[in-house]
Amino acid sequence: MMDLEYPPYGGGSAQSTSNQQDFDHYYGGSYGGGASISRREIIEHFADFRRAIHEGPVSLVQHYYNSNYETMIQNYNTDWPSAEALKEHVGDDQLFLTLYKEMYFRHIYASKPGGVSLEERQESYMNYIDLFNLVLAKDHPLKIELPDQWLWDIIEEFIYQFQSFCNFRTKLAKRSDDDIEQLKRNMKIWNVHAVLNVMHSLVDKSRIVEQLEAVKKGVPFHSGGDSFCQTNLYKMFGYFSLIGLLKLHTLTSDYYMALKTIECIDLDVTKQNDVCQVFHCIVATNYHAGFCYTMMRNYEDAIRVFVDTLIYVQRSKPIMVAQTFQNDAVNKTADQMMTLLAICLTLNPMRIDETIYLHLKEKFIDKLPKPLLSVGADGKLPFRDNFAYACPKFISPAPTIFEQRNDSQWAEPFNRQIEVFTEELQEQAYIPDVRSYLKLYTTMSIDKLATFMEKTPQEVKPLLLTFKHKLSGTDTANKTEEDFQSSADIDFYVDKNIIYIADTKITRRYSDYLVKQILKYEELTRSLSEGLNIRHAGNK
Amino acid sequence: MPPVNQPRTNTRAEEVARKLKGIERYNPNCRPMLEDYVQYQIDNNFYDFDANMALLKMYQFDPVNFQGDKVADILLLALTNLPKSDFLLCKYLLDSQKCQENPRIVEALQFSELLESCRFQEFWEQLDRASVKISGFENRIREFICQTINRTYQTISRQELQLALGRLSANEFEGLIKARGWKVLADDANYIWIANHEENIKSRNIVEKIKFEHVAPVMHTA
């Protein structure tokens, strides 16, 4: 049981905030815009919701949770009733009110992305602390059951709001003096240590790492009488917190720690699906893991993860329709992964799944500048835009220097990441050229290569060594037949002054295509004959 | 090839690892211990990437505590773990301005650039001008260079190999060749045999194998 460090939330007393004005006008009844749902209906809806949470079953809760968003999103500019208004009708149910407030603030962040006020951010933070205290600081697990989707959304939103706060406190050009004073006085709110503390507490409480490692090894997990780790609520909170940490470490550019945190998770989508059925969570996990691999120069693993996930997204399109408000997020993440995949394949060409490759060629590869680091007419690097689209929105965990009243502290994390990544690419700048010349021959003297590249032989030799250094992921001796099939398309060695080149030619696979067409044709024939039969029957 | 990352049977390493479990990793009180530990690694030809990253993370969280010299030490230690991308991972956590202000960090960055683009001769020249006091540094860099040469060359000229391996006496040079199982060519003492790549690196033609299970769905009696 961890005592989360925060100034005690003054219970109900801190309520006379600007929200009071907002909901006063609800007593008038009608809402602006959208289909009119009366205030009474909303309150009743939440009262029912609350009952479902306490009595179950969890599928009913899921239903309420999903319909919540559908109705509310249609009335996008509707303000939700404040917790106070609800309290009158549902009683002093601390747990429900905290959960409700979490959704309330989520709606606020969604409906005014740029304009969430400092007070709202602080209140939301306090509410999270309340919520996590309710979950963690008990001797027995909470008795309610919440759908996994909701648990994931809570953790996701928590990290998102932290990220949003970091942006808020570093974009100082437009901050009012009042806000800056407030920020200075409340350094503990949305402090990175507090956020880490929450995540780690949830992970520890659920002993999720132990559980996952047991699954990996195929041995049963012995909880030893610990009721917390057996409860689904805690187990999934723990799992989602691991992903939350993955995201947090990626945002603060600690790719080593990010990957280390999810060591216990097998990134294969089918294996992930066994533990976690939340579609968006799997996509987010693999996006961040793949991004970390890309930054670490581990292109092969990045490519495998991206392709795996993109196939999974394509296959899951029918299911996606059911989960409404997540769809945009998933589609955007899929696009980002495509862009990153395009970058990785440019740096480390290898054979991948046909369908993904075709889609990639159509839409993404042409968007990348060739070569990657070419400078545009205006002296800028077009590659920056591609990278900026595909990368997570980095933040700096360091305290803000309020005296610098400009946006430089906000821009710095991204600039640093792209700077280092670009330096890495510059070290690899000549590799594509070397590759294209080597592909033309089976043997070539170093002098000849030097002539092609307009360099001296002495300059060319390091390029060959760099090629091997950067792109041999694993030790050549360990590579098996299988590995050669799927990885780099070209290999070579140098004997005295001659380069001996080996390339891998793969004949076109047509069996898949033929089988698909045959099945389609059979389907067509079948439906035609059925149609004709019905017509006959009808004509009789 | 002997692994560069020694197994953690070292009790000091175990102690540090214990202190860095879970949320304690971010506890600012750990900082002096981690800074001392960097010196320990330097003096004892040891390397602990995880602990060093924890220290860099602390500098990221609290830039007022940034110690340029410690960062330079960590970067040099990371170089000894090439070809792994430890150095790159460290770079992402560092503030560019602070790096430019410390000459030892700038030097480490230059070393990295030379080693990553395999300009070994220039690296040794630059190392001569600097003073790196890390025990075992040269040997571990040489290990990396030998690995890379092993991957690339089947036969290499003696002169090139000597330049790539830096300042070695004739005895040391011969010793290294023997230790790695390399041989001087019988018919031409100017060349040294590195590895048999002819066996492994050959053109291959991958032909599709159509498995029965694949076409079974379409093979059924009408």
PDB file of N, CA, C and O in Angstrom, chain A residues 193 249 252 254 256 260 295-297 397-399 416-417 423 427 461 466 469-470 485 492-496 502-503 505 507 509-512, chain B residues 26 50 57 60-61 83 85 88-89 91-92 94 96 116-118 151-155 160 197-198 201-208 214 218 220:
ATOM      1  N   HIS A 193       7.295  12.397 -10.842  1.00  0.00           N
ATOM      2  CA  HIS A 193       7.497  11.351  -9.827  1.00  0.00           C
ATOM      3  C   HIS A 193       6.173  10.773  -9.362  1.00  0.00           C
ATOM      4  O   HIS A 193       6.054   9.569  -9.155  1.00  0.00           O
ATOM      5  N   HIS A 249       7.904   6.356 -20.876  1.00  0.00           N
ATOM      6  CA  HIS A 249       9.343   6.335 -21.140  1.00  0.00           C
ATOM      7  C   HIS A 249       9.644   6.722 -22.580  1.00  0.00           C
ATOM      8  O   HIS A 249      10.639   7.388 -22.853  1.00  0.00           O
ATOM      9  N   THR A 252       9.509  10.416 -22.864  1.00  0.00           N
ATOM     10  CA  THR A 252      10.660  11.116 -22.304  1.00  0.00           C
ATOM     11  C   THR A 252      11.957  10.598 -22.904  1.00  0.00           C
ATOM     12  O   THR A 252      13.020  10.759 -22.325  1.00  0.00           O
ATOM     13  N   ASP A 254      13.396   7.738 -23.241  1.00  0.00           N
ATOM     14  CA  ASP A 254      14.222   6.703 -22.616  1.00  0.00           C
ATOM     15  C   ASP A 254      13.818   5.351 -23.211  1.00  0.00           C
ATOM     16  O   ASP A 254      13.075   4.578 -22.605  1.00  0.00           O
ATOM     17  N   TYR A 256      15.468   2.711 -23.814  1.00  0.00           N
ATOM     18  CA  TYR A 256      16.001   1.538 -23.109  1.00  0.00           C
ATOM     19  C   TYR A 256      15.022   1.088 -22.028  1.00  0.00           C
ATOM     20  O   TYR A 256      14.609  -0.061 -21.962  1.00  0.00           O
ATOM     21  N   LYS A 260      12.616  -2.211 -21.668  1.00  0.00           N
ATOM     22  CA  LYS A 260      12.873  -3.060 -20.518  1.00  0.00           C
ATOM     23  C   LYS A 260      11.578  -3.301 -19.741  1.00  0.00           C
ATOM     24  O   LYS A 260      11.323  -4.394 -19.239  1.00  0.00           O
ATOM     25  N   MET A 295      14.380   3.841 -33.083  1.00  0.00           N
ATOM     26  CA  MET A 295      15.343   4.814 -32.575  1.00  0.00           C
ATOM     27  C   MET A 295      16.651   4.142 -32.150  1.00  0.00           C
ATOM     28  O   MET A 295      17.705   4.754 -32.177  1.00  0.00           O
ATOM     29  N   MET A 296      16.548   2.851 -31.771  1.00  0.00           N
ATOM     30  CA  MET A 296      17.734   2.146 -31.324  1.00  0.00           C
ATOM     31  C   MET A 296      18.493   1.524 -32.473  1.00  0.00           C
ATOM     32  O   MET A 296      19.412   0.750 -32.256  1.00  0.00           O
ATOM     33  N   ARG A 297      18.025   1.775 -33.671  1.00  0.00           N
ATOM     34  CA  ARG A 297      18.698   1.244 -34.849  1.00  0.00           C
ATOM     35  C   ARG A 297      18.436  -0.253 -35.012  1.00  0.00           C
ATOM     36  O   ARG A 297      19.144  -0.926 -35.762  1.00  0.00           O
ATOM     37  N   PRO A 397      10.636  15.901 -18.816  1.00  0.00           N
ATOM     38  CA  PRO A 397      10.197  15.754 -17.425  1.00  0.00           C
ATOM     39  C   PRO A 397      10.839  16.768 -16.478  1.00  0.00           C
ATOM     40  O   PRO A 397      10.489  16.843 -15.315  1.00  0.00           O
ATOM     41  N   ALA A 398      11.784  17.531 -16.983  1.00  0.00           N
ATOM     42  CA  ALA A 398      12.510  18.450 -16.095  1.00  0.00           C
ATOM     43  C   ALA A 398      11.616  19.607 -15.684  1.00  0.00           C
ATOM     44  O   ALA A 398      10.695  19.973 -16.404  1.00  0.00           O
ATOM     45  N   PRO A 399      11.905  20.210 -14.531  1.00  0.00           N
ATOM     46  CA  PRO A 399      11.078  21.342 -14.086  1.00  0.00           C
ATOM     47  C   PRO A 399      11.175  22.507 -15.070  1.00  0.00           C
ATOM     48  O   PRO A 399      12.202  22.704 -15.708  1.00  0.00           O
ATOM     49  N   ARG A 416      15.617  17.734 -30.029  1.00  0.00           N
ATOM     50  CA  ARG A 416      16.744  16.898 -29.628  1.00  0.00           C
ATOM     51  C   ARG A 416      16.638  15.514 -30.266  1.00  0.00           C
ATOM     52  O   ARG A 416      17.615  14.989 -30.795  1.00  0.00           O
ATOM     53  N   GLN A 417      15.428  14.932 -30.234  1.00  0.00           N
ATOM     54  CA  GLN A 417      15.259  13.575 -30.764  1.00  0.00           C
ATOM     55  C   GLN A 417      15.555  13.534 -32.248  1.00  0.00           C
ATOM     56  O   GLN A 417      16.235  12.640 -32.725  1.00  0.00           O
ATOM     57  N   GLU A 423      21.572  12.550 -36.982  1.00  0.00           N
ATOM     58  CA  GLU A 423      23.002  12.238 -36.932  1.00  0.00           C
ATOM     59  C   GLU A 423      23.244  10.775 -37.240  1.00  0.00           C
ATOM     60  O   GLU A 423      24.172  10.417 -37.962  1.00  0.00           O
ATOM     61  N   GLU A 427      25.377   9.036 -40.443  1.00  0.00           N
ATOM     62  CA  GLU A 427      26.442   8.028 -40.407  1.00  0.00           C
ATOM     63  C   GLU A 427      26.161   6.920 -41.416  1.00  0.00           C
ATOM     64  O   GLU A 427      27.069   6.238 -41.857  1.00  0.00           O
ATOM     65  N   LYS A 461      36.681   1.839 -48.120  1.00  0.00           N
ATOM     66  CA  LYS A 461      36.773   0.704 -47.183  1.00  0.00           C
ATOM     67  C   LYS A 461      35.979   0.933 -45.892  1.00  0.00           C
ATOM     68  O   LYS A 461      35.234   0.053 -45.471  1.00  0.00           O
ATOM     69  N   THR A 466      31.181   0.014 -42.351  1.00  0.00           N
ATOM     70  CA  THR A 466      29.994   0.614 -41.734  1.00  0.00           C
ATOM     71  C   THR A 466      28.742  -0.126 -42.152  1.00  0.00           C
ATOM     72  O   THR A 466      27.854  -0.378 -41.337  1.00  0.00           O
ATOM     73  N   HIS A 469      28.552  -3.054 -40.075  1.00  0.00           N
ATOM     74  CA  HIS A 469      28.362  -2.734 -38.656  1.00  0.00           C
ATOM     75  C   HIS A 469      26.925  -2.327 -38.379  1.00  0.00           C
ATOM     76  O   HIS A 469      26.295  -2.795 -37.445  1.00  0.00           O
ATOM     77  N   LYS A 470      26.386  -1.457 -39.223  1.00  0.00           N
ATOM     78  CA  LYS A 470      25.067  -0.912 -38.935  1.00  0.00           C
ATOM     79  C   LYS A 470      23.957  -1.912 -39.184  1.00  0.00           C
ATOM     80  O   LYS A 470      22.922  -1.886 -38.535  1.00  0.00           O
ATOM     81  N   GLN A 485      16.272 -15.901 -45.327  1.00  0.00           N
ATOM     82  CA  GLN A 485      15.125 -15.731 -46.202  1.00  0.00           C
ATOM     83  C   GLN A 485      14.451 -14.404 -46.006  1.00  0.00           C
ATOM     84  O   GLN A 485      13.974 -13.795 -46.931  1.00  0.00           O
ATOM     85  N   PHE A 492      27.896  -9.442 -48.547  1.00  0.00           N
ATOM     86  CA  PHE A 492      29.159  -9.461 -49.287  1.00  0.00           C
ATOM     87  C   PHE A 492      30.305  -9.748 -48.326  1.00  0.00           C
ATOM     88  O   PHE A 492      30.137  -9.732 -47.110  1.00  0.00           O
ATOM     89  N   TYR A 493      31.471 -10.043 -48.882  1.00  0.00           N
ATOM     90  CA  TYR A 493      32.695 -10.069 -48.081  1.00  0.00           C
ATOM     91  C   TYR A 493      33.838  -9.597 -48.967  1.00  0.00           C
ATOM     92  O   TYR A 493      33.724  -9.567 -50.194  1.00  0.00           O
ATOM     93  N   VAL A 494      34.928  -9.216 -48.303  1.00  0.00           N
ATOM     94  CA  VAL A 494      36.057  -8.644 -49.040  1.00  0.00           C
ATOM     95  C   VAL A 494      37.244  -9.593 -48.957  1.00  0.00           C
ATOM     96  O   VAL A 494      37.632 -10.010 -47.871  1.00  0.00           O
ATOM     97  N   ASP A 495      37.798  -9.947 -50.085  1.00  0.00           N
ATOM     98  CA  ASP A 495      38.975 -10.809 -50.107  1.00  0.00           C
ATOM     99  C   ASP A 495      40.085 -10.055 -50.814  1.00  0.00           C
ATOM    100  O   ASP A 495      39.981  -9.764 -52.004  1.00  0.00           O
ATOM    101  N   LYS A 496      41.115  -9.721 -50.076  1.00  0.00           N
ATOM    102  CA  LYS A 496      42.181  -8.849 -50.583  1.00  0.00           C
ATOM    103  C   LYS A 496      41.571  -7.565 -51.107  1.00  0.00           C
ATOM    104  O   LYS A 496      41.119  -6.729 -50.335  1.00  0.00           O
ATOM    105  N   ALA A 502      26.781 -11.428 -52.676  1.00  0.00           N
ATOM    106  CA  ALA A 502      25.752 -12.462 -52.741  1.00  0.00           C
ATOM    107  C   ALA A 502      24.402 -11.788 -52.614  1.00  0.00           C
ATOM    108  O   ALA A 502      24.186 -10.985 -51.709  1.00  0.00           O
ATOM    109  N   ASP A 503      23.529 -12.089 -53.526  1.00  0.00           N
ATOM    110  CA  ASP A 503      22.196 -11.522 -53.310  1.00  0.00           C
ATOM    111  C   ASP A 503      21.167 -12.634 -53.229  1.00  0.00           C
ATOM    112  O   ASP A 503      21.413 -13.766 -53.607  1.00  0.00           O
ATOM    113  N   LYS A 505      17.705 -13.929 -54.364  1.00  0.00           N
ATOM    114  CA  LYS A 505      16.603 -13.724 -55.320  1.00  0.00           C
ATOM    115  C   LYS A 505      15.423 -14.551 -54.860  1.00  0.00           C
ATOM    116  O   LYS A 505      15.553 -15.731 -54.605  1.00  0.00           O
ATOM    117  N   THR A 507      11.761 -15.882 -55.948  1.00  0.00           N
ATOM    118  CA  THR A 507      10.795 -15.938 -57.056  1.00  0.00           C
ATOM    119  C   THR A 507       9.424 -15.551 -56.531  1.00  0.00           C
ATOM    120  O   THR A 507       9.095 -15.764 -55.367  1.00  0.00           O
ATOM    121  N   ARG A 509       5.769 -15.369 -55.393  1.00  0.00           N
ATOM    122  CA  ARG A 509       4.866 -16.364 -54.847  1.00  0.00           C
ATOM    123  C   ARG A 509       3.512 -16.163 -55.487  1.00  0.00           C
ATOM    124  O   ARG A 509       2.953 -15.074 -55.421  1.00  0.00           O
ATOM    125  N   TYR A 510       3.025 -17.198 -56.064  1.00  0.00           N
ATOM    126  CA  TYR A 510       1.713 -17.028 -56.661  1.00  0.00           C
ATOM    127  C   TYR A 510       0.658 -17.971 -56.106  1.00  0.00           C
ATOM    128  O   TYR A 510      -0.512 -17.874 -56.443  1.00  0.00           O
ATOM    129  N   SER A 511       1.069 -18.895 -55.232  1.00  0.00           N
ATOM    130  CA  SER A 511       0.093 -19.876 -54.749  1.00  0.00           C
ATOM    131  C   SER A 511      -1.019 -19.203 -53.959  1.00  0.00           C
ATOM    132  O   SER A 511      -2.200 -19.482 -54.153  1.00  0.00           O
ATOM    133  N   ASP A 512      -0.649 -18.243 -53.083  1.00  0.00           N
ATOM    134  CA  ASP A 512      -1.657 -17.535 -52.282  1.00  0.00           C
ATOM    135  C   ASP A 512      -2.690 -16.875 -53.172  1.00  0.00           C
ATOM    136  O   ASP A 512      -3.893 -17.009 -52.971  1.00  0.00           O
TER     137      ASP A 512
ATOM    138  N   TYR B  26      14.039   6.060  -9.400  1.00  0.00           N
ATOM    139  CA  TYR B  26      13.949   7.504  -9.659  1.00  0.00           C
ATOM    140  C   TYR B  26      14.193   8.318  -8.392  1.00  0.00           C
ATOM    141  O   TYR B  26      14.033   9.530  -8.390  1.00  0.00           O
ATOM    142  N   ASP B  50      22.705  -0.511 -17.238  1.00  0.00           N
ATOM    143  CA  ASP B  50      21.447  -0.194 -16.589  1.00  0.00           C
ATOM    144  C   ASP B  50      21.636   0.903 -15.543  1.00  0.00           C
ATOM    145  O   ASP B  50      20.875   1.872 -15.487  1.00  0.00           O
ATOM    146  N   LYS B  57      19.118   9.377 -16.437  1.00  0.00           N
ATOM    147  CA  LYS B  57      17.712   9.723 -16.259  1.00  0.00           C
ATOM    148  C   LYS B  57      17.560  10.746 -15.150  1.00  0.00           C
ATOM    149  O   LYS B  57      16.770  11.686 -15.243  1.00  0.00           O
ATOM    150  N   GLN B  60      18.331  13.992 -16.327  1.00  0.00           N
ATOM    151  CA  GLN B  60      17.263  14.507 -17.181  1.00  0.00           C
ATOM    152  C   GLN B  60      16.133  15.097 -16.332  1.00  0.00           C
ATOM    153  O   GLN B  60      15.577  16.148 -16.664  1.00  0.00           O
ATOM    154  N   PHE B  61      15.825  14.414 -15.225  1.00  0.00           N
ATOM    155  CA  PHE B  61      14.742  14.896 -14.368  1.00  0.00           C
ATOM    156  C   PHE B  61      15.147  16.166 -13.633  1.00  0.00           C
ATOM    157  O   PHE B  61      14.326  17.035 -13.395  1.00  0.00           O
ATOM    158  N   PRO B  83      29.470  -3.383 -30.730  1.00  0.00           N
ATOM    159  CA  PRO B  83      28.551  -2.693 -31.623  1.00  0.00           C
ATOM    160  C   PRO B  83      27.147  -2.454 -31.073  1.00  0.00           C
ATOM    161  O   PRO B  83      26.275  -2.013 -31.799  1.00  0.00           O
ATOM    162  N   SER B  85      24.054  -0.559 -29.306  1.00  0.00           N
ATOM    163  CA  SER B  85      23.732   0.853 -29.497  1.00  0.00           C
ATOM    164  C   SER B  85      23.597   1.619 -28.183  1.00  0.00           C
ATOM    165  O   SER B  85      22.806   2.547 -28.086  1.00  0.00           O
ATOM    166  N   LEU B  88      24.137   5.429 -28.490  1.00  0.00           N
ATOM    167  CA  LEU B  88      23.000   6.103 -29.125  1.00  0.00           C
ATOM    168  C   LEU B  88      21.883   6.330 -28.120  1.00  0.00           C
ATOM    169  O   LEU B  88      21.305   7.422 -28.026  1.00  0.00           O
ATOM    170  N   LEU B  89      21.597   5.282 -27.306  1.00  0.00           N
ATOM    171  CA  LEU B  89      20.532   5.410 -26.315  1.00  0.00           C
ATOM    172  C   LEU B  89      20.848   6.500 -25.298  1.00  0.00           C
ATOM    173  O   LEU B  89      19.959   7.211 -24.844  1.00  0.00           O
ATOM    174  N   LYS B  91      22.643   9.179 -25.895  1.00  0.00           N
ATOM    175  CA  LYS B  91      22.544  10.485 -26.552  1.00  0.00           C
ATOM    176  C   LYS B  91      21.143  11.063 -26.480  1.00  0.00           C
ATOM    177  O   LYS B  91      20.957  12.269 -26.308  1.00  0.00           O
ATOM    178  N   TYR B  92      20.136  10.183 -26.618  1.00  0.00           N
ATOM    179  CA  TYR B  92      18.769  10.686 -26.651  1.00  0.00           C
ATOM    180  C   TYR B  92      18.371  11.356 -25.346  1.00  0.00           C
ATOM    181  O   TYR B  92      17.456  12.175 -25.306  1.00  0.00           O
ATOM    182  N   LEU B  94      20.334  13.231 -23.467  1.00  0.00           N
ATOM    183  CA  LEU B  94      21.179  14.359 -23.087  1.00  0.00           C
ATOM    184  C   LEU B  94      20.735  15.661 -23.733  1.00  0.00           C
ATOM    185  O   LEU B  94      20.258  15.686 -24.854  1.00  0.00           O
ATOM    186  N   SER B  96      21.454  18.968 -25.630  1.00  0.00           N
ATOM    187  CA  SER B  96      22.543  19.263 -26.580  1.00  0.00           C
ATOM    188  C   SER B  96      23.403  20.425 -26.135  1.00  0.00           C
ATOM    189  O   SER B  96      24.615  20.423 -26.319  1.00  0.00           O
ATOM    190  N   GLU B 116      31.637   4.681 -35.281  1.00  0.00           N
ATOM    191  CA  GLU B 116      30.414   4.237 -35.953  1.00  0.00           C
ATOM    192  C   GLU B 116      30.564   4.264 -37.464  1.00  0.00           C
ATOM    193  O   GLU B 116      29.940   3.486 -38.172  1.00  0.00           O
ATOM    194  N   SER B 117      31.378   5.194 -37.984  1.00  0.00           N
ATOM    195  CA  SER B 117      31.595   5.174 -39.431  1.00  0.00           C
ATOM    196  C   SER B 117      32.881   4.446 -39.786  1.00  0.00           C
ATOM    197  O   SER B 117      33.419   4.567 -40.871  1.00  0.00           O
ATOM    198  N   CYS B 118      33.374   3.654 -38.808  1.00  0.00           N
ATOM    199  CA  CYS B 118      34.482   2.724 -39.039  1.00  0.00           C
ATOM    200  C   CYS B 118      35.745   3.387 -39.581  1.00  0.00           C
ATOM    201  O   CYS B 118      36.495   2.771 -40.339  1.00  0.00           O
ATOM    202  N   ARG B 151      33.528  -9.672 -39.762  1.00  0.00           N
ATOM    203  CA  ARG B 151      32.303  -9.791 -40.547  1.00  0.00           C
ATOM    204  C   ARG B 151      32.528  -9.425 -41.998  1.00  0.00           C
ATOM    205  O   ARG B 151      31.811  -9.869 -42.883  1.00  0.00           O
ATOM    206  N   THR B 152      33.478  -8.527 -42.224  1.00  0.00           N
ATOM    207  CA  THR B 152      33.604  -7.945 -43.555  1.00  0.00           C
ATOM    208  C   THR B 152      34.651  -8.625 -44.419  1.00  0.00           C
ATOM    209  O   THR B 152      34.454  -8.796 -45.612  1.00  0.00           O
ATOM    210  N   TYR B 153      35.768  -8.998 -43.821  1.00  0.00           N
ATOM    211  CA  TYR B 153      36.897  -9.446 -44.632  1.00  0.00           C
ATOM    212  C   TYR B 153      37.097 -10.935 -44.588  1.00  0.00           C
ATOM    213  O   TYR B 153      36.893 -11.574 -43.558  1.00  0.00           O
ATOM    214  N   GLN B 154      37.516 -11.481 -45.714  1.00  0.00           N
ATOM    215  CA  GLN B 154      38.009 -12.853 -45.713  1.00  0.00           C
ATOM    216  C   GLN B 154      39.528 -12.804 -45.637  1.00  0.00           C
ATOM    217  O   GLN B 154      40.129 -13.581 -44.912  1.00  0.00           O
ATOM    218  N   THR B 155      40.115 -11.886 -46.404  1.00  0.00           N
ATOM    219  CA  THR B 155      41.563 -11.694 -46.341  1.00  0.00           C
ATOM    220  C   THR B 155      41.841 -10.204 -46.363  1.00  0.00           C
ATOM    221  O   THR B 155      41.263  -9.478 -47.154  1.00  0.00           O
ATOM    222  N   GLU B 160      46.858  -2.707 -43.564  1.00  0.00           N
ATOM    223  CA  GLU B 160      45.545  -2.181 -43.195  1.00  0.00           C
ATOM    224  C   GLU B 160      45.140  -2.623 -41.808  1.00  0.00           C
ATOM    225  O   GLU B 160      44.583  -1.852 -41.032  1.00  0.00           O
ATOM    226  N   HIS B 197      34.389 -16.809 -45.433  1.00  0.00           N
ATOM    227  CA  HIS B 197      33.059 -16.314 -45.759  1.00  0.00           C
ATOM    228  C   HIS B 197      32.481 -16.981 -46.989  1.00  0.00           C
ATOM    229  O   HIS B 197      31.276 -16.966 -47.202  1.00  0.00           O
ATOM    230  N   GLU B 198      33.386 -17.566 -47.792  1.00  0.00           N
ATOM    231  CA  GLU B 198      32.906 -18.190 -49.042  1.00  0.00           C
ATOM    232  C   GLU B 198      31.799 -19.183 -48.757  1.00  0.00           C
ATOM    233  O   GLU B 198      30.862 -19.316 -49.512  1.00  0.00           O
ATOM    234  N   ILE B 201      28.453 -16.888 -47.400  1.00  0.00           N
ATOM    235  CA  ILE B 201      27.864 -15.801 -48.174  1.00  0.00           C
ATOM    236  C   ILE B 201      27.838 -16.186 -49.640  1.00  0.00           C
ATOM    237  O   ILE B 201      28.798 -16.012 -50.372  1.00  0.00           O
ATOM    238  N   LYS B 202      26.730 -16.755 -50.014  1.00  0.00           N
ATOM    239  CA  LYS B 202      26.586 -17.188 -51.401  1.00  0.00           C
ATOM    240  C   LYS B 202      25.265 -16.680 -51.910  1.00  0.00           C
ATOM    241  O   LYS B 202      24.308 -16.538 -51.149  1.00  0.00           O
ATOM    242  N   SER B 203      25.198 -16.507 -53.205  1.00  0.00           N
ATOM    243  CA  SER B 203      23.903 -16.111 -53.758  1.00  0.00           C
ATOM    244  C   SER B 203      22.910 -17.228 -53.565  1.00  0.00           C
ATOM    245  O   SER B 203      23.240 -18.393 -53.722  1.00  0.00           O
ATOM    246  N   ARG B 204      21.696 -16.861 -53.208  1.00  0.00           N
ATOM    247  CA  ARG B 204      20.708 -17.906 -53.105  1.00  0.00           C
ATOM    248  C   ARG B 204      19.472 -17.529 -53.903  1.00  0.00           C
ATOM    249  O   ARG B 204      19.124 -16.374 -54.051  1.00  0.00           O
ATOM    250  N   ASN B 205      18.870 -18.583 -54.382  1.00  0.00           N
ATOM    251  CA  ASN B 205      17.658 -18.412 -55.151  1.00  0.00           C
ATOM    252  C   ASN B 205      16.540 -19.053 -54.357  1.00  0.00           C
ATOM    253  O   ASN B 205      16.523 -20.261 -54.174  1.00  0.00           O
ATOM    254  N   ILE B 206      15.664 -18.265 -53.863  1.00  0.00           N
ATOM    255  CA  ILE B 206      14.625 -18.847 -53.029  1.00  0.00           C
ATOM    256  C   ILE B 206      13.406 -19.129 -53.878  1.00  0.00           C
ATOM    257  O   ILE B 206      12.772 -18.222 -54.414  1.00  0.00           O
ATOM    258  N   VAL B 207      13.104 -20.420 -53.965  1.00  0.00           N
ATOM    259  CA  VAL B 207      11.986 -20.817 -54.805  1.00  0.00           C
ATOM    260  C   VAL B 207      10.807 -21.153 -53.917  1.00  0.00           C
ATOM    261  O   VAL B 207      10.973 -21.674 -52.825  1.00  0.00           O
ATOM    262  N   GLU B 208       9.652 -20.872 -54.411  1.00  0.00           N
ATOM    263  CA  GLU B 208       8.479 -21.113 -53.591  1.00  0.00           C
ATOM    264  C   GLU B 208       8.182 -22.592 -53.483  1.00  0.00           C
ATOM    265  O   GLU B 208       8.211 -23.324 -54.458  1.00  0.00           O
ATOM    266  N   HIS B 214      -1.887 -25.694 -48.101  1.00  0.00           N
ATOM    267  CA  HIS B 214      -2.235 -24.424 -48.707  1.00  0.00           C
ATOM    268  C   HIS B 214      -3.334 -24.567 -49.751  1.00  0.00           C
ATOM    269  O   HIS B 214      -4.235 -23.758 -49.857  1.00  0.00           O
ATOM    270  N   VAL B 218      -8.974 -25.813 -51.942  1.00  0.00           N
ATOM    271  CA  VAL B 218      -9.577 -25.746 -53.272  1.00  0.00           C
ATOM    272  C   VAL B 218      -9.618 -27.096 -53.962  1.00  0.00           C
ATOM    273  O   VAL B 218     -10.210 -27.247 -55.008  1.00  0.00           O
ATOM    274  N   HIS B 220     -11.233 -30.174 -53.846  1.00  0.00           N
ATOM    275  CA  HIS B 220     -12.259 -31.074 -53.325  1.00  0.00           C
ATOM    276  C   HIS B 220     -13.091 -31.510 -54.522  1.00  0.00           C
ATOM    277  O   HIS B 220     -13.169 -30.834 -55.540  1.00  0.00           O
TER     278      HIS B 220
END
